[in-house]
């Protein structure tokens, strides 16, 4: 008897107490079929009396027969930022009995859609997508309406209103650029991702321009470089340093831009150029001087995305919401260099 008291009540226990079938209990809990008012009252009374709490797997099976998995699509698996995001999501959903499935779109909207359809065919319980630039997500309206939890991370969806989790991109870039201006720099370059219309790139450029305006500095288009990947970023840095009036400081707007800028400055023998990067790097404190960064919190972003998804699985029917995760400035040396005398 002692063991039976400690056992978690099941759907079958509720059905036995009421004297009906487990299918009828499921209909009451999920409100998806004809049940008499009297039977409904008896089922709900038994649920309360037994303390029955349906587990996530049973709930997702009742809401369309979906598998106990969550699909996550990122632009590139090799990027450590998205690896940490995946870890944050995986930890949260694993605690609820779900398995995380991870795939890379290689930043291509067509491949992203193929992966989404593949996950939908697997009957996943929910989807988290870091959208590739240029995609159109209106094709997911039917899935959203049917109740499938959808969360977009790092960038909003296109053509679809859905739960979204983003970094404080503009505020972080503003803080990083203002940090350089406060050290006396008047020629601060911006090294961003490509294409120029990419959401994160636009938001970080907006913050950069706001900091320049607050410091009374002009916006010089020649100091804005677009590059995707470390190699392209290194080439852009060499071009910037070759200007007749080169920058004395760089704001690199993503981790790959920082990875390109660091060796480019070293190759040019320019340890006097200040540098603040958006996104932290595993070895940022090892280089000399240490890399000053505006650090987002990818683990918190992943956790927030999982929180939205799980609340939708639990029946939250509120309007779509956007969560903005704060960044923090981490000074390590490179961003504290003043301009040359």
Short mmCIF file of C-alpha atoms in Angstrom, two decimals, residues 4-331:
data_model
loop_
_atom_site.label_atom_id
_atom_site.label_comp_id
_atom_site.label_asym_id
_atom_site.label_seq_id
_atom_site.Cartn_x
_atom_site.Cartn_y
_atom_site.Cartn_z
CA UNK A 4 0.86 2.63 -4.31
CA UNK A 5 0.41 5.90 -2.42
CA UNK A 6 3.72 7.27 -3.66
CA UNK A 7 3.08 6.24 -7.28
CA UNK A 8 2.09 9.06 -9.57
CA UNK A 9 -1.62 8.80 -10.53
CA UNK A 10 -2.20 7.83 -14.16
CA UNK A 11 -4.92 8.37 -16.73
CA UNK A 12 -6.03 4.79 -16.10
CA UNK A 13 -6.38 5.53 -12.37
CA UNK A 14 -8.74 8.40 -13.13
CA UNK A 15 -10.74 6.23 -15.53
CA UNK A 16 -11.01 3.46 -12.92
CA UNK A 17 -12.18 5.89 -10.24
CA UNK A 18 -14.89 7.31 -12.52
CA UNK A 19 -15.85 3.95 -14.01
CA UNK A 20 -15.27 4.99 -17.59
CA UNK A 21 -12.61 4.55 -20.29
CA UNK A 22 -9.23 6.29 -20.49
CA UNK A 23 -10.34 7.67 -23.86
CA UNK A 24 -13.28 9.42 -22.23
CA UNK A 25 -10.97 10.93 -19.58
CA UNK A 26 -8.68 12.12 -22.36
CA UNK A 27 -11.62 13.75 -24.13
CA UNK A 28 -12.54 15.68 -21.00
CA UNK A 29 -8.99 16.86 -20.33
CA UNK A 30 -8.38 17.84 -23.93
CA UNK A 31 -11.93 19.06 -24.66
CA UNK A 32 -11.90 17.28 -27.99
CA UNK A 33 -14.98 15.11 -28.04
CA UNK A 34 -18.59 14.63 -26.90
CA UNK A 35 -18.91 13.88 -23.18
CA UNK A 36 -22.00 14.34 -21.03
CA UNK A 37 -21.90 17.12 -18.43
CA UNK A 38 -22.34 14.61 -15.62
CA UNK A 39 -19.39 12.50 -16.80
CA UNK A 40 -17.26 15.62 -17.25
CA UNK A 41 -17.94 16.68 -13.66
CA UNK A 42 -17.07 13.22 -12.32
CA UNK A 43 -13.81 13.11 -14.30
CA UNK A 44 -12.72 16.55 -13.11
CA UNK A 45 -13.61 15.66 -9.53
CA UNK A 46 -11.51 12.47 -9.76
CA UNK A 47 -8.60 14.40 -11.28
CA UNK A 48 -8.65 16.81 -8.34
CA UNK A 49 -9.10 14.05 -5.75
CA UNK A 50 -6.25 11.90 -7.08
CA UNK A 51 -3.96 14.84 -7.81
CA UNK A 52 -3.55 13.64 -11.37
CA UNK A 53 -1.21 15.77 -13.50
CA UNK A 54 -0.82 14.62 -17.12
CA UNK A 55 2.79 14.43 -18.23
CA UNK A 56 3.99 16.30 -21.29
CA UNK A 57 4.22 13.22 -23.49
CA UNK A 58 0.60 12.29 -22.83
CA UNK A 59 -0.49 15.89 -23.39
CA UNK A 60 1.30 16.21 -26.70
CA UNK A 61 -0.11 12.87 -27.82
CA UNK A 62 -3.60 14.16 -27.05
CA UNK A 63 -3.02 17.32 -29.04
CA UNK A 64 -2.60 15.71 -32.42
CA UNK A 65 -0.42 12.68 -31.81
CA UNK A 66 2.82 14.65 -31.94
CA UNK A 67 6.11 13.09 -31.00
CA UNK A 68 7.90 14.14 -27.79
CA UNK A 69 10.51 16.12 -29.70
CA UNK A 70 11.35 19.75 -30.42
CA UNK A 71 12.94 20.83 -33.68
CA UNK A 72 15.61 23.55 -33.67
CA UNK A 73 16.89 25.05 -36.95
CA UNK A 74 19.96 27.32 -36.88
CA UNK A 75 21.88 28.98 -39.74
CA UNK A 76 25.19 27.30 -38.88
CA UNK A 77 26.00 24.65 -36.32
CA UNK A 78 29.71 25.54 -36.20
CA UNK A 79 29.00 29.01 -34.80
CA UNK A 80 29.55 28.76 -31.00
CA UNK A 81 26.71 31.23 -30.39
CA UNK A 82 24.13 28.83 -31.79
CA UNK A 83 25.74 25.90 -30.01
CA UNK A 84 25.15 27.64 -26.68
CA UNK A 85 21.59 28.52 -27.72
CA UNK A 86 20.95 24.85 -28.49
CA UNK A 87 22.35 23.84 -25.11
CA UNK A 88 20.01 26.26 -23.33
CA UNK A 89 16.98 24.94 -25.18
CA UNK A 90 18.00 21.31 -24.79
CA UNK A 91 18.42 21.58 -21.02
CA UNK A 92 15.01 23.17 -20.56
CA UNK A 93 13.01 20.78 -22.75
CA UNK A 94 14.84 17.71 -21.51
CA UNK A 95 13.57 18.45 -18.01
CA UNK A 96 10.06 18.10 -19.44
CA UNK A 97 10.65 14.79 -21.19
CA UNK A 98 11.30 16.19 -24.67
CA UNK A 99 14.21 15.47 -27.00
CA UNK A 100 15.82 18.26 -29.02
CA UNK A 101 16.45 17.67 -32.73
CA UNK A 102 19.01 20.08 -34.26
CA UNK A 103 19.56 20.92 -37.93
CA UNK A 104 21.37 23.62 -39.92
CA UNK A 105 19.83 25.61 -42.75
CA UNK A 106 23.25 26.86 -43.90
CA UNK A 107 21.61 30.32 -43.82
CA UNK A 108 19.43 29.38 -46.82
CA UNK A 109 15.67 30.05 -46.72
CA UNK A 110 14.86 27.17 -49.10
CA UNK A 111 16.80 24.66 -47.03
CA UNK A 112 15.22 26.08 -43.90
CA UNK A 113 11.75 25.43 -45.30
CA UNK A 114 12.73 21.90 -46.30
CA UNK A 115 13.93 21.24 -42.75
CA UNK A 116 10.75 22.72 -41.27
CA UNK A 117 8.65 20.43 -43.44
CA UNK A 118 10.81 17.49 -42.42
CA UNK A 119 10.29 18.26 -38.74
CA UNK A 120 6.56 18.71 -39.29
CA UNK A 121 6.43 15.31 -40.98
CA UNK A 122 8.03 13.87 -37.84
CA UNK A 123 5.16 15.36 -35.80
CA UNK A 124 7.42 17.39 -33.52
CA UNK A 125 5.79 18.95 -30.47
CA UNK A 126 7.21 22.38 -31.30
CA UNK A 127 9.64 24.32 -33.47
CA UNK A 128 12.33 26.88 -32.70
CA UNK A 129 13.77 28.58 -35.78
CA UNK A 130 16.61 31.05 -36.28
CA UNK A 131 15.30 32.37 -39.60
CA UNK A 132 17.55 32.65 -42.62
CA UNK A 133 17.52 36.05 -44.28
CA UNK A 134 15.14 36.31 -47.22
CA UNK A 135 12.66 33.69 -46.08
CA UNK A 136 8.88 34.05 -45.93
CA UNK A 137 7.18 32.25 -43.05
CA UNK A 138 3.56 32.74 -44.02
CA UNK A 139 3.42 29.07 -44.98
CA UNK A 140 3.47 28.28 -41.24
CA UNK A 141 0.23 30.12 -40.47
CA UNK A 142 -1.84 26.94 -40.56
CA UNK A 143 0.50 25.18 -38.13
CA UNK A 144 0.45 28.17 -35.78
CA UNK A 145 -3.35 28.33 -35.93
CA UNK A 146 -3.59 24.59 -35.23
CA UNK A 147 -1.69 25.11 -31.98
CA UNK A 148 1.83 24.00 -32.88
CA UNK A 149 4.21 26.03 -30.67
CA UNK A 150 6.47 28.18 -32.87
CA UNK A 151 9.30 30.34 -31.56
CA UNK A 152 11.66 32.44 -33.67
CA UNK A 153 15.03 33.18 -32.16
CA UNK A 154 17.67 35.86 -32.77
CA UNK A 155 15.57 37.33 -35.62
CA UNK A 156 11.82 37.78 -36.12
CA UNK A 157 9.85 35.73 -38.63
CA UNK A 158 8.88 37.26 -41.95
CA UNK A 159 5.16 37.50 -42.72
CA UNK A 160 4.16 35.71 -39.52
CA UNK A 161 3.39 36.91 -36.01
CA UNK A 162 4.84 34.46 -33.51
CA UNK A 163 6.73 34.25 -30.24
CA UNK A 164 10.22 35.73 -30.67
CA UNK A 165 13.40 35.93 -28.59
CA UNK A 166 16.11 38.42 -29.57
CA UNK A 167 19.21 40.06 -28.08
CA UNK A 168 19.25 43.74 -27.21
CA UNK A 169 21.11 44.32 -30.47
CA UNK A 170 20.74 48.08 -30.86
CA UNK A 171 21.33 48.82 -27.18
CA UNK A 172 24.41 46.60 -27.07
CA UNK A 173 25.98 48.15 -30.18
CA UNK A 174 25.23 51.59 -28.82
CA UNK A 175 27.01 50.77 -25.55
CA UNK A 176 30.03 49.29 -27.33
CA UNK A 177 30.44 52.24 -29.68
CA UNK A 178 29.90 54.75 -26.85
CA UNK A 179 32.63 52.96 -24.90
CA UNK A 180 35.09 53.69 -27.71
CA UNK A 181 33.94 57.28 -28.11
CA UNK A 182 34.42 57.84 -24.38
CA UNK A 183 38.10 56.89 -24.83
CA UNK A 184 38.53 59.79 -27.24
CA UNK A 185 38.10 57.95 -30.57
CA UNK A 186 36.61 60.05 -33.35
CA UNK A 187 37.09 57.65 -36.26
CA UNK A 188 35.23 54.47 -35.29
CA UNK A 189 34.58 51.91 -38.01
CA UNK A 190 31.66 49.48 -38.10
CA UNK A 191 32.28 45.99 -39.45
CA UNK A 192 28.96 44.20 -39.96
CA UNK A 193 27.52 41.07 -41.45
CA UNK A 194 26.11 40.69 -44.93
CA UNK A 195 23.54 41.21 -46.36
CA UNK A 196 22.97 44.75 -45.13
CA UNK A 197 19.24 44.02 -44.69
CA UNK A 198 19.89 41.26 -42.13
CA UNK A 199 17.89 42.02 -38.97
CA UNK A 200 20.78 41.77 -36.50
CA UNK A 201 23.07 43.79 -38.75
CA UNK A 202 20.48 46.57 -39.15
CA UNK A 203 19.79 46.74 -35.43
CA UNK A 204 23.48 46.88 -34.52
CA UNK A 205 24.18 49.54 -37.14
CA UNK A 206 21.30 51.53 -35.67
CA UNK A 207 22.90 51.38 -32.23
CA UNK A 208 26.30 52.35 -33.67
CA UNK A 209 24.83 55.39 -35.40
CA UNK A 210 22.94 56.42 -32.26
CA UNK A 211 26.17 56.35 -30.22
CA UNK A 212 27.98 58.45 -32.83
CA UNK A 213 25.19 61.03 -32.78
CA UNK A 214 25.22 61.18 -28.98
CA UNK A 215 28.98 61.76 -29.03
CA UNK A 216 28.65 64.48 -31.67
CA UNK A 217 30.51 62.41 -34.26
CA UNK A 218 29.56 62.36 -37.96
CA UNK A 219 28.44 59.17 -39.67
CA UNK A 220 30.97 58.35 -42.40
CA UNK A 221 29.80 55.68 -44.84
CA UNK A 222 33.43 54.92 -45.74
CA UNK A 223 33.91 53.56 -42.23
CA UNK A 224 31.10 51.02 -42.61
CA UNK A 225 32.17 47.67 -44.05
CA UNK A 226 30.00 44.67 -44.88
CA UNK A 227 31.55 41.23 -44.68
CA UNK A 228 30.31 37.72 -44.02
CA UNK A 229 32.84 35.42 -42.40
CA UNK A 230 36.26 35.88 -40.84
CA UNK A 231 38.21 35.99 -44.12
CA UNK A 232 35.99 38.68 -45.62
CA UNK A 233 36.23 40.63 -42.37
CA UNK A 234 40.04 40.52 -42.46
CA UNK A 235 39.99 41.89 -46.01
CA UNK A 236 37.66 44.67 -44.92
CA UNK A 237 39.96 45.63 -42.04
CA UNK A 238 42.94 45.94 -44.41
CA UNK A 239 40.85 48.21 -46.65
CA UNK A 240 39.80 50.39 -43.73
CA UNK A 241 43.39 50.76 -42.50
CA UNK A 242 44.45 51.84 -45.99
CA UNK A 243 42.15 54.87 -45.99
CA UNK A 244 43.80 58.28 -46.04
CA UNK A 245 42.10 58.97 -42.70
CA UNK A 246 41.83 55.48 -41.22
CA UNK A 247 39.81 54.54 -38.13
CA UNK A 248 41.51 54.46 -34.75
CA UNK A 249 38.89 52.03 -33.42
CA UNK A 250 36.73 49.20 -34.74
CA UNK A 251 33.33 47.97 -33.67
CA UNK A 252 32.96 44.45 -35.03
CA UNK A 253 29.27 43.58 -35.06
CA UNK A 254 29.49 39.77 -34.73
CA UNK A 255 31.90 37.07 -33.59
CA UNK A 256 33.08 36.12 -37.09
CA UNK A 257 33.95 39.76 -37.81
CA UNK A 258 36.01 39.81 -34.61
CA UNK A 259 37.76 36.58 -35.62
CA UNK A 260 38.77 38.24 -38.88
CA UNK A 261 39.72 41.60 -37.38
CA UNK A 262 42.09 40.27 -34.73
CA UNK A 263 44.60 38.57 -37.08
CA UNK A 264 44.27 41.39 -39.62
CA UNK A 265 45.31 43.98 -37.02
CA UNK A 266 48.15 41.74 -35.87
CA UNK A 267 49.37 41.22 -39.45
CA UNK A 268 49.33 44.96 -40.01
CA UNK A 269 51.25 45.55 -36.80
CA UNK A 270 48.40 47.74 -35.53
CA UNK A 271 48.08 46.92 -31.86
CA UNK A 272 47.18 50.58 -31.31
CA UNK A 273 43.73 50.21 -32.93
CA UNK A 274 41.02 49.80 -30.31
CA UNK A 275 38.47 47.03 -30.81
CA UNK A 276 35.09 46.19 -29.31
CA UNK A 277 33.23 43.16 -30.67
CA UNK A 278 29.60 42.09 -30.46
CA UNK A 279 29.42 38.44 -29.27
CA UNK A 280 31.91 36.87 -26.93
CA UNK A 281 34.60 34.42 -28.03
CA UNK A 282 36.01 31.41 -26.14
CA UNK A 283 39.59 32.79 -26.24
CA UNK A 284 38.71 36.48 -25.89
CA UNK A 285 40.66 36.75 -22.64
CA UNK A 286 43.76 34.98 -23.99
CA UNK A 287 44.71 37.35 -26.82
CA UNK A 288 46.85 40.38 -26.00
CA UNK A 289 45.26 42.73 -25.28
CA UNK A 290 42.13 40.85 -24.23
CA UNK A 291 39.12 41.39 -26.47
CA UNK A 292 36.52 43.79 -25.09
CA UNK A 293 33.06 42.58 -26.08
CA UNK A 294 29.37 43.31 -25.93
CA UNK A 295 28.28 39.90 -24.72
CA UNK A 296 24.79 38.60 -25.45
CA UNK A 297 23.46 35.71 -23.40
CA UNK A 298 22.76 32.84 -25.82
CA UNK A 299 22.06 30.40 -22.98
CA UNK A 300 19.38 32.74 -21.59
CA UNK A 301 17.99 33.20 -25.10
CA UNK A 302 17.69 29.44 -25.51
CA UNK A 303 16.07 29.11 -22.11
CA UNK A 304 13.59 31.91 -22.92
CA UNK A 305 12.70 30.28 -26.25
CA UNK A 306 12.12 26.96 -24.50
CA UNK A 307 9.99 28.73 -21.90
CA UNK A 308 7.72 30.18 -24.60
CA UNK A 309 7.42 26.82 -26.30
CA UNK A 310 6.63 24.91 -23.12
CA UNK A 311 4.03 27.45 -22.02
CA UNK A 312 2.28 27.01 -25.37
CA UNK A 313 2.33 23.24 -24.89
CA UNK A 314 0.75 23.83 -21.48
CA UNK A 315 -2.16 25.60 -23.16
CA UNK A 316 -1.12 29.27 -23.02
CA UNK A 317 -3.27 30.97 -25.65
CA UNK A 318 -2.12 34.55 -25.12
CA UNK A 319 -1.01 36.82 -27.95
CA UNK A 320 2.43 36.37 -29.48
CA UNK A 321 5.16 38.02 -27.43
CA UNK A 322 8.74 39.18 -27.98
CA UNK A 323 11.40 38.71 -25.31
CA UNK A 324 14.53 40.86 -25.52
CA UNK A 325 17.54 39.47 -23.66
CA UNK A 326 19.98 42.06 -22.33
CA UNK A 327 23.65 42.25 -23.29
CA UNK A 328 26.58 43.34 -21.12
CA UNK A 329 29.84 45.11 -21.84
CA UNK A 330 32.91 43.08 -20.84
CA UNK A 331 36.09 45.24 -20.85
#
